[in-house]
Coordinates of C-alpha atoms in Angstrom, one line a residue:
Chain C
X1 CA 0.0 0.0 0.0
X2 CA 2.7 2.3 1.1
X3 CA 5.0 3.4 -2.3
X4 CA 8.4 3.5 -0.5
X5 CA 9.8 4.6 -3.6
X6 CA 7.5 7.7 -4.2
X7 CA 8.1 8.7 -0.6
X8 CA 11.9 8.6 -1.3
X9 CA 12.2 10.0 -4.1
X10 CA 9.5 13.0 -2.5
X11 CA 11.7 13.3 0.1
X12 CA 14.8 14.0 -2.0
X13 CA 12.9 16.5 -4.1
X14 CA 11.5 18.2 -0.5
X15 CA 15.1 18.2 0.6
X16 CA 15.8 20.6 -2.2
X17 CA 13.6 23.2 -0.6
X18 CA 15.0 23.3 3.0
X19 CA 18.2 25.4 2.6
X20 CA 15.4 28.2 0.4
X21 CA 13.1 28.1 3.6
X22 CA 15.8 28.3 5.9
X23 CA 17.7 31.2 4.4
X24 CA 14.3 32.9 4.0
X25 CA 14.1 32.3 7.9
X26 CA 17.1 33.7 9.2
X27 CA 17.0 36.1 6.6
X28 CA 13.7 37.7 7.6
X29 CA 14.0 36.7 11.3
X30 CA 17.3 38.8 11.2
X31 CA 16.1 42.4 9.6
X32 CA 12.6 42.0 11.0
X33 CA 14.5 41.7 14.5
X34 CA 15.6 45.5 13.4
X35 CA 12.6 46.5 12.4
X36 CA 11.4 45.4 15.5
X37 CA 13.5 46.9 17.3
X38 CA 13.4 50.0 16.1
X39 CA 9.7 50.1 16.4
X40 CA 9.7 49.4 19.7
X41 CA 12.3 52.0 20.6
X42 CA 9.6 54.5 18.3
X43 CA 6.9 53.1 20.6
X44 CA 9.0 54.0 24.1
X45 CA 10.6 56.9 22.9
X46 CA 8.0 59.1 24.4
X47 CA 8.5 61.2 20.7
X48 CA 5.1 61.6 19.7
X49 CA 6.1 61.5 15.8
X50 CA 8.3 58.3 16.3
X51 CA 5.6 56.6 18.3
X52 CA 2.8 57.4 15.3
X53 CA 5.2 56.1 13.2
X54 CA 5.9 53.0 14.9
X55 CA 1.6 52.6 15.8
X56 CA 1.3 53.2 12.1
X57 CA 3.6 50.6 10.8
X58 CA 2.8 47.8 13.0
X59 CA -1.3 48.7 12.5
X60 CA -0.8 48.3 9.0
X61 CA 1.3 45.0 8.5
X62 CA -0.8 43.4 11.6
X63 CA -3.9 44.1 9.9
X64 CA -3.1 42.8 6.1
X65 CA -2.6 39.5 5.0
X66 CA 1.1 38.5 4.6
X67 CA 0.1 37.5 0.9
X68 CA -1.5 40.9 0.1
X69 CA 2.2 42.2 1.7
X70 CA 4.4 40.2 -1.1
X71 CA 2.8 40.8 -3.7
X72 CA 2.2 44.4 -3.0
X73 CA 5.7 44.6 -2.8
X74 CA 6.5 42.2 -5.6
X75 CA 4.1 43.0 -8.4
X76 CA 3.0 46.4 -6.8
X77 CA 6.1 48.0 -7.1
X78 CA 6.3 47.3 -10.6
X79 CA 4.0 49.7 -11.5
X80 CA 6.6 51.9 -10.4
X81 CA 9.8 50.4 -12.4
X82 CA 11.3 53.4 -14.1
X83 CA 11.3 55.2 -10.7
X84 CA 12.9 52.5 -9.7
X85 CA 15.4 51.9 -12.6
X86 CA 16.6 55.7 -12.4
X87 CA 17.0 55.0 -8.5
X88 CA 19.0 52.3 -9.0
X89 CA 16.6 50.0 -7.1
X90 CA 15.2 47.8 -9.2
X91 CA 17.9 44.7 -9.2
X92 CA 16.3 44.6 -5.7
X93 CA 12.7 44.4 -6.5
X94 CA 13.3 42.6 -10.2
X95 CA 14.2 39.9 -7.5
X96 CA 11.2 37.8 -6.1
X97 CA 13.9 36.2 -3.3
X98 CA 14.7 40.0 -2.0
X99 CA 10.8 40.8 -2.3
X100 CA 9.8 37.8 -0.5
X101 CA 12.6 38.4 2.7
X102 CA 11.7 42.4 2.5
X103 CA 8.0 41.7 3.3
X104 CA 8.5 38.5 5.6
X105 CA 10.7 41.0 7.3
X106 CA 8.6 43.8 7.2
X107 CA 5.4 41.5 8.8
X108 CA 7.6 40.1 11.3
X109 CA 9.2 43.3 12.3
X110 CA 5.4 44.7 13.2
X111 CA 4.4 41.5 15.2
X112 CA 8.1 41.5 16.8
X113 CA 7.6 45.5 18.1
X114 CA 5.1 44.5 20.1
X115 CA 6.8 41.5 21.6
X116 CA 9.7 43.9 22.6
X117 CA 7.6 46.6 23.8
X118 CA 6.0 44.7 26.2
X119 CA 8.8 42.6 27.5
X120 CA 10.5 46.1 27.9
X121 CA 7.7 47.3 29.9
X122 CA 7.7 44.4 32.4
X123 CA 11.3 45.2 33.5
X124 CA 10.4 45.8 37.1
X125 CA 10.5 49.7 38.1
X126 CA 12.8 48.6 41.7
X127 CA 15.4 47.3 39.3
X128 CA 16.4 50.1 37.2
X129 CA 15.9 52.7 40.2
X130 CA 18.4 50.2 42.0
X131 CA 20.7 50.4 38.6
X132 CA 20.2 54.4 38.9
X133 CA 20.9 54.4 42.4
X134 CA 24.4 52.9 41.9
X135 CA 24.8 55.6 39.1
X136 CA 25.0 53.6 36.2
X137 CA 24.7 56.0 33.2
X138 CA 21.5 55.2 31.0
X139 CA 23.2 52.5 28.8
X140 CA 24.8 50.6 31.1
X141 CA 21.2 51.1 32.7
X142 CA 20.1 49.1 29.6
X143 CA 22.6 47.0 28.9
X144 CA 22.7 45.6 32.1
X145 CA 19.9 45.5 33.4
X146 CA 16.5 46.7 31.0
X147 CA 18.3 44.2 28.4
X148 CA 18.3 40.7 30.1
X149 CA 15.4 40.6 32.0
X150 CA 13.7 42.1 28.9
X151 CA 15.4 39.5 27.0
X152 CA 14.4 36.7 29.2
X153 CA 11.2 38.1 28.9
X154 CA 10.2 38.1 25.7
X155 CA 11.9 34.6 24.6
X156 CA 8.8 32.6 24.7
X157 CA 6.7 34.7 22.8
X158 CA 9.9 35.4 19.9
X159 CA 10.0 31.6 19.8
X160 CA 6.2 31.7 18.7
X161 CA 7.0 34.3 16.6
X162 CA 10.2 32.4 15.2
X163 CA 8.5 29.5 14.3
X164 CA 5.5 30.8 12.4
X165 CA 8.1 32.9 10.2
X166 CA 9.2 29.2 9.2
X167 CA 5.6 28.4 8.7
X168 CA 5.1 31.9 6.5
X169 CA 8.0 31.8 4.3
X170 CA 6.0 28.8 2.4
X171 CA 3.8 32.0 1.0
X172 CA 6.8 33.1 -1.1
X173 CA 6.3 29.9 -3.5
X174 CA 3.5 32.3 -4.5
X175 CA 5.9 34.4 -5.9
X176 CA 7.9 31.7 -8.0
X177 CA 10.2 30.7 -5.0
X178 CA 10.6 26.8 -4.8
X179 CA 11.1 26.4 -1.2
X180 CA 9.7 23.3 0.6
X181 CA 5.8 24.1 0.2
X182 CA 6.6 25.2 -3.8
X183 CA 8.6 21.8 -4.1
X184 CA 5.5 20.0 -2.7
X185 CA 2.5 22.0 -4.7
X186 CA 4.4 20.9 -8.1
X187 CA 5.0 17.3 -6.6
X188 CA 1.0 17.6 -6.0
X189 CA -0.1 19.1 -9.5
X190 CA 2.3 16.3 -11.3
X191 CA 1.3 13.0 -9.1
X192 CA -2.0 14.0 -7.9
X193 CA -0.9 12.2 -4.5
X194 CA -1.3 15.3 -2.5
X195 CA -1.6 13.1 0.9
X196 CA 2.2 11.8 0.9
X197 CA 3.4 14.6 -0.5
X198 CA 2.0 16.6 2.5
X199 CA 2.2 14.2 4.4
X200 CA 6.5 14.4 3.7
X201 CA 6.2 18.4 4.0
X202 CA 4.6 18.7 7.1
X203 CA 7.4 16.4 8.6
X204 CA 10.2 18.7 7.2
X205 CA 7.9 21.9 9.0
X206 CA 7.2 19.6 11.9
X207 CA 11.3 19.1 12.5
X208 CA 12.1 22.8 12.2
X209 CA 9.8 23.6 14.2
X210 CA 11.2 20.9 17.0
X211 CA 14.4 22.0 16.1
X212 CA 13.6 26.1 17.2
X213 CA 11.8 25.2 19.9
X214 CA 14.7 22.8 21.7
X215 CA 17.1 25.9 21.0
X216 CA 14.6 28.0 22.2
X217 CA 14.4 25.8 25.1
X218 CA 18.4 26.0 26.0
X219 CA 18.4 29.7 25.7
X220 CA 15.8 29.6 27.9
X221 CA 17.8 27.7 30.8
X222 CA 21.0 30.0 29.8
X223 CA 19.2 33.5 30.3
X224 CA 17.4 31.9 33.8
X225 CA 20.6 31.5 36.1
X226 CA 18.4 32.0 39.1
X227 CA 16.7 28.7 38.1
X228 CA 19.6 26.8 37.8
X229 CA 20.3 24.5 41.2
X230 CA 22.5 25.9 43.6
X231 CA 26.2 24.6 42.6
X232 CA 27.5 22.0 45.1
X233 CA 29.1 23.7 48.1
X234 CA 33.0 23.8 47.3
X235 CA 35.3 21.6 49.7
X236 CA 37.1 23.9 52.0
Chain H
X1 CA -7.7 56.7 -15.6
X2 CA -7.0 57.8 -11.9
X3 CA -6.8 55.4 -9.2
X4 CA -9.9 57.2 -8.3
X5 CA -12.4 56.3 -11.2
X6 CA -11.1 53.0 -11.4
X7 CA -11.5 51.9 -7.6
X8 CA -15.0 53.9 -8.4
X9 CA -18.2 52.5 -9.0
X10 CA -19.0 54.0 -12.0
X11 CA -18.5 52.4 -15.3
X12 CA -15.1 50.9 -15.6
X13 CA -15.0 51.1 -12.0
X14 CA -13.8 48.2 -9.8
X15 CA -15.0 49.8 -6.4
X16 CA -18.2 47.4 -6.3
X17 CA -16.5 43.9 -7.6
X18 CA -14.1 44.4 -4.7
X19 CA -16.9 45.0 -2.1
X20 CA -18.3 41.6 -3.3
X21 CA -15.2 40.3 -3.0
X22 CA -14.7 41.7 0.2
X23 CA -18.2 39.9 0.8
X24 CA -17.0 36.6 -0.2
X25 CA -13.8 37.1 2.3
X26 CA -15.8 37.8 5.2
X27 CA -18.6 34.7 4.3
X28 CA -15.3 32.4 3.9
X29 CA -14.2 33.3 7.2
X30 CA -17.3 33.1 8.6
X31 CA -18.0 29.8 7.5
X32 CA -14.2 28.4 8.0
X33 CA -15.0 29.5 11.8
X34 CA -17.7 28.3 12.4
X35 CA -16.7 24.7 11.5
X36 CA -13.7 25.5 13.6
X37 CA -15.7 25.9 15.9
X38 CA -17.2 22.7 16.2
X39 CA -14.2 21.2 15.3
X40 CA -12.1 23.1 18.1
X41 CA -14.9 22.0 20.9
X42 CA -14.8 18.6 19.9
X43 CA -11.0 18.6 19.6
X44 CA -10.9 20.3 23.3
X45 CA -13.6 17.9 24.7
X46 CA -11.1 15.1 23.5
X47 CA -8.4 16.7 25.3
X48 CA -10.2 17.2 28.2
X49 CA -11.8 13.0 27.7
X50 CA -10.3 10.3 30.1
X51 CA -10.0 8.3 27.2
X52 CA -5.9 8.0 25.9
X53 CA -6.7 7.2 22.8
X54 CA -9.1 10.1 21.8
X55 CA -6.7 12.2 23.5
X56 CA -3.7 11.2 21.4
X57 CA -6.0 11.8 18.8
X58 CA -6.8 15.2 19.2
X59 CA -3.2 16.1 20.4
X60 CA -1.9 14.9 17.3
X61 CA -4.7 17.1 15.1
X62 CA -3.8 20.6 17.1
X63 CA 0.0 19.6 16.7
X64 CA 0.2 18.6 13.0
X65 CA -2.7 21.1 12.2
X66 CA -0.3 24.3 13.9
X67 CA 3.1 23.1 13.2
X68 CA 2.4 22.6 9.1
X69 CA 1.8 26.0 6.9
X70 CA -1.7 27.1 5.9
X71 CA -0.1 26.7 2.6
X72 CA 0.4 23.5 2.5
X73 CA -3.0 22.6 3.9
X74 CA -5.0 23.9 1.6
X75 CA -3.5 22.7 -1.0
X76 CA -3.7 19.1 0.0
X77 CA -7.5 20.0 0.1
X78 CA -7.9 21.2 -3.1
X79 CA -5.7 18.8 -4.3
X80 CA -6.4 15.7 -2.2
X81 CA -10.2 17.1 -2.6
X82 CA -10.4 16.8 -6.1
X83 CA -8.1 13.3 -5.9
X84 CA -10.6 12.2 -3.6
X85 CA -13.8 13.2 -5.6
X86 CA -12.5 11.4 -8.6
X87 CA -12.2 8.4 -6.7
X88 CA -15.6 8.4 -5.1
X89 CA -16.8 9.4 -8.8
X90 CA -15.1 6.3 -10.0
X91 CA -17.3 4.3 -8.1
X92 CA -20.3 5.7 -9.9
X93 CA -18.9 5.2 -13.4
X94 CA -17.9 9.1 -13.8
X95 CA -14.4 9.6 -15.3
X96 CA -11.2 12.1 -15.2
X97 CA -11.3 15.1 -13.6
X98 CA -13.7 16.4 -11.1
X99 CA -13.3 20.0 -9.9
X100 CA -14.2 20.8 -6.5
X101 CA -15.9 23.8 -5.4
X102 CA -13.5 26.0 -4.1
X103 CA -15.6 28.1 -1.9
X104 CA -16.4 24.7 0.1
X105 CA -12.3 23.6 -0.1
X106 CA -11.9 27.2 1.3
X107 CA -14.4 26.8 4.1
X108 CA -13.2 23.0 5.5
X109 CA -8.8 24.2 5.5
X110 CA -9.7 27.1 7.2
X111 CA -11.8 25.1 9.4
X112 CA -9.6 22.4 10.0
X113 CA -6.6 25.1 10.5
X114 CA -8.5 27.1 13.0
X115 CA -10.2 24.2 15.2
X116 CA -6.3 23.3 15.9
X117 CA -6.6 26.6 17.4
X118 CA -9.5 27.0 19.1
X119 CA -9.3 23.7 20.5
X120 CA -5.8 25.4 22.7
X121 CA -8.7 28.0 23.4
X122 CA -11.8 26.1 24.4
X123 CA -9.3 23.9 26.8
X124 CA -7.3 27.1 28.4
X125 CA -11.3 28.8 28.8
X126 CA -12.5 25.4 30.2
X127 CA -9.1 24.5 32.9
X128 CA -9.8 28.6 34.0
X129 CA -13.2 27.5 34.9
X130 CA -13.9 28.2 38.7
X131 CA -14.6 24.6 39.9
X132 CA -16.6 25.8 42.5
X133 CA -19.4 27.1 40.2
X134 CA -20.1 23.5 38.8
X135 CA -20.3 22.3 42.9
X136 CA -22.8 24.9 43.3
X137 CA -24.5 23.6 40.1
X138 CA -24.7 20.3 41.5
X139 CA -25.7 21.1 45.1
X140 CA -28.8 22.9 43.7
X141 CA -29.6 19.5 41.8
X142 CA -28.5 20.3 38.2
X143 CA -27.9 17.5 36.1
X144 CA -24.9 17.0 33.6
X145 CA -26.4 18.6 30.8
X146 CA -27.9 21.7 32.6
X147 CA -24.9 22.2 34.3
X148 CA -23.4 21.8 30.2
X149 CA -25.6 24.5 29.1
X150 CA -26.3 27.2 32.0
X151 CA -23.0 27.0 34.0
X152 CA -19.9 25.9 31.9
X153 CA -20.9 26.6 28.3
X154 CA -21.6 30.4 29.2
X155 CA -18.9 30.7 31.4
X156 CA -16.3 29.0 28.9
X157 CA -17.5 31.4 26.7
X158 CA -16.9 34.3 28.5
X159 CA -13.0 33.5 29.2
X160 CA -12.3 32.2 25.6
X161 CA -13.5 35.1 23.9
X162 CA -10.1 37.0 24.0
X163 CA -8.4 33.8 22.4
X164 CA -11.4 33.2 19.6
X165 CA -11.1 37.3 18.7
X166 CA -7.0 36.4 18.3
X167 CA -7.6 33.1 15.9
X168 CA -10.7 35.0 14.0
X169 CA -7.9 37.5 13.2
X170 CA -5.6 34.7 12.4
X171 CA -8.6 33.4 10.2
X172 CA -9.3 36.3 8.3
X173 CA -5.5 36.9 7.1
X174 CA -5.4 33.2 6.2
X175 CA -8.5 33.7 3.9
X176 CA -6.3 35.3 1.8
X177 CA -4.3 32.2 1.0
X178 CA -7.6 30.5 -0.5
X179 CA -6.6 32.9 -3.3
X180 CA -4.3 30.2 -4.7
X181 CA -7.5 28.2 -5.6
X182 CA -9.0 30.4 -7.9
X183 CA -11.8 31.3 -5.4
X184 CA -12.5 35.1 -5.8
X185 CA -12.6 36.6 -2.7
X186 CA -10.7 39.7 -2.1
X187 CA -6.9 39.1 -3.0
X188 CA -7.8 37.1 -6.2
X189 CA -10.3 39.8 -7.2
X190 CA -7.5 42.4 -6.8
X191 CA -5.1 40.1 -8.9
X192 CA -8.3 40.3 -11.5
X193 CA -7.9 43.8 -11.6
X194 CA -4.4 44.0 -11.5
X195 CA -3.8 42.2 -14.2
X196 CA -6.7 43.4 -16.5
X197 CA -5.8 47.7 -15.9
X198 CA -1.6 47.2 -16.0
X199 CA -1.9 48.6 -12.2
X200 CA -0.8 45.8 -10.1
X201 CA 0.2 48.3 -6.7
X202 CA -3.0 50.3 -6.6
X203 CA -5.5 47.3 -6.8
X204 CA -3.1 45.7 -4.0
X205 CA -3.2 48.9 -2.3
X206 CA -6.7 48.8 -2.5
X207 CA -7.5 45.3 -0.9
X208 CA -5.1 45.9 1.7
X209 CA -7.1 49.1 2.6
X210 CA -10.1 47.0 3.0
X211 CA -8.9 43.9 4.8
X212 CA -7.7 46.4 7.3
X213 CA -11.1 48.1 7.6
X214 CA -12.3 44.3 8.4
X215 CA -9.5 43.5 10.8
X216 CA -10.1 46.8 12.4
X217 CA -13.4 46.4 12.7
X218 CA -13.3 43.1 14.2
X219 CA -11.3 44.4 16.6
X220 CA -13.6 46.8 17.9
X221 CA -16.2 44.6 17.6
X222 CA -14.7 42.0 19.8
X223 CA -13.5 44.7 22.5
X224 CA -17.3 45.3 22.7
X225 CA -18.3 41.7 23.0
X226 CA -15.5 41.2 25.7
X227 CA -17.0 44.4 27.6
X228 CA -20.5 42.8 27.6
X229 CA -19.2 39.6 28.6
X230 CA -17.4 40.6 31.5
X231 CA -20.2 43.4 32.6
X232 CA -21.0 40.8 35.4
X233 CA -17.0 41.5 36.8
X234 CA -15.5 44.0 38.2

């Protein structure tokens, strides 16, 4: 019943996909993180034109569909290609790989802010008015203190985010990209065997995913040293 | 032409296929939610069962079902749908291809997709649950299905509201992808016009305008359902 050899030679084609995804991933993952960050220093700022900026750009790419994002950016901005030629832009946008990793980054970046914001905000008041107290100057204030406990903070709900960039950058087969998900919808439209060949996908997703979250897990136990068990009392 | 007269509603205008298109987005959600719905209580109930294998079951549904791209599962329903069909069809003597409707393949991945996650919901709303309201229940004589329908079912409800207004979000960005199927809802409706006036960024423009107004709306409206739910608390 089971066609070992369609499987194999599925999962071989699949395998083709995975470095595509993952570069997409860390790609996106890397210059959303900036976007992010950025935003969320907009937000804080306490600048009341950075902070509408920042409410603006993270309304927007929250409330769109990733898919409208791409190919606004993809086939939109072609509308606009002899701006872009005498700009010297569009190599960048001819490109469906730089379109697909500007707006993965760009809808990240807006979901990310918020993550930061928040885990910012929950950096306990006693804390940095201890750090002040000992006179550290504002960014020693933040890198020692606001930044790890806001790191340590916000790693469960990054990892969320983390993982369902992996699951998003399958949208950029729209846009001619054969990553896994492309791989498997022209395995589909040639075999017509659309349950192994999902059935194969979702394992490569379901592995990544497994894979993030036990990372996720050890940087987890590596930014909670007050969780850790007291070391064994040294010999005199 | 401006962007003006053609997002219009006069003639040439595309101002009133997108509306319907907008239409079919919000019936496609609808509809993919409401079967999530039914599929996310059942899944939750299983969760929530005594019974090992029901629960491994339904464990395995909510895992595969949120760890796999939306993608990728609605193509194996379109696909595997139409695979499916034609087997079925075989049986009865019909041959080849058979299409499926794609408003229907629509409605069941983005009901499969989002029972995964209302089933986390239902389950979080349902463990919140103050046990002392279903003793009270009992003490007064309720039996298991009144305590079902006037104790637990409103007061499950009440706390999974939040959590549903986050996955109906979810669900109406993922409509989007149903696109890929030909269905015209609001994105495919847009690549209609994009591709038919040579102005690809303003028809994009356009649709992301008005799945924003939807989102935003939504949001409001669930703020207000939360409020009336909780008017009880203070």
């Amino acid at each position: 019943m089971i066609d070992v050899a369609f499987l194999d030679a599925t999962v071989r084609t699949l395998l083709g996909g995975v470095p595509l995804t993952l570069s997409l991933t860390a790609g996106s993952v890397a210059l959303g993180g900036v976007l992010a960050a950025l935003a969320a220093w907009g937000r804080l700022s306490g600048i009341v034109p950075l902070d509408w900026i920042a409410r603006l750009y993270i309304f927007v790419f929250r409330g769109t569909p990733l898919l409208v994002q791409i190919f606004l950016i993809y086939y939109g901005l072609g509308q606009f290609r002899p701006v872009l030629q005498a700009w010297g832009l569009w190599t960048f946008f001819r490109e469906p790989y730089w379109c697909a990793l500007l707006a993965l980054a760009l809808n990240t970046g807006a979901y990310t802010a918020e993550i930061f914001r928040g885990a910012v905000l929950s950096v306990p008041y006693g804390a940095l008015v201890a750090g002040r107290a000992c006179g550290m100057p504002r960014l020693l204030l933040f890198r020692r203190i606001t930044l790890p406990l806001a790191t340590r903070q916000a790693l469960p709900a990054y990892g969320n985010e983390v993982i369902s960039v992996v699951k998003a950058t399958s949208l950029a087969s729209t846009i001619t990209l054969m990553e896994i998900t492309g791989l498997a919808q022209k395995l589909i439209a040639q075999s017509f065997r659309a349950l192994e060949v999902f059935v194969c996908a979702g394992a490569f997703y379901l592995a990544l995913t497994f894979v993030i979250i036990g990372l996720l897990r050890l940087a987890e136990a590596w930014l909670s040293p007050d969780l850790r068990p007291r070391p064994a009392a040294r010999p005199a | 032409m401006s962007a003006f007269t053609l997002l219009g509603f006069g003639p040439g205008g595309w101002g009133g296929a997108l509306l319907v298109a907008a239409g079919t987005t919000l019936g496609l959600a609808l509809c993919g939610f409401l079967l999530g719905a039914v599929l996310g209580g059942l899944a939750a109930s299983a969760k929530l069962s005594g019974l090992l294998p029901l629960r491994a079951l339904a464990e395995g549904y909510t895992t595969l079902l949120r760890g796999v791209p939306d993608l990728l599962v609605i193509y194996l329903m379109y696909f595997g749908g139409s695979a499916a069909l034609g087997v079925v069809g075989g049986w009865f003597g019909a041959e080849g291809f058979i299409g499926v409707p794609a408003f229907g393949v629509g409605v069941v991945a983005l009901g499969v997709i989002s029972g995964a996650y209302q089933a986390e919901v239902f389950r979080g709303a349902y463990l919140a649950l103050d046990r002392g309201q279903i003793e009270a229940a009992r003490a007064v004589g309720m039996h298991r299905g009144l305590i079902l329908r006037r104790v637990v079912a409103p007061l499950v409800a009440r706390d999974a509201l939040p959590g549903l207004g986050n996955v109906w979000q979810i669900l109406l960005k993922d409509s989007a992808l149903v696109s890929v199927t030909g269905l015209v809802e609001l994105l495919r409706q847009a690549q209609v016009g994009a591709g038919s006036t040579r102005q690809p960024f303003t028809f994009y423009l356009a649709a992301g305008a008005l799945y924003l107004a939807i989102t935003s709306l939504s949001t409001w409206g669930f703020s207000r359902a939360e409020a009336h739910a909780r008017r009880g608390i203070r």
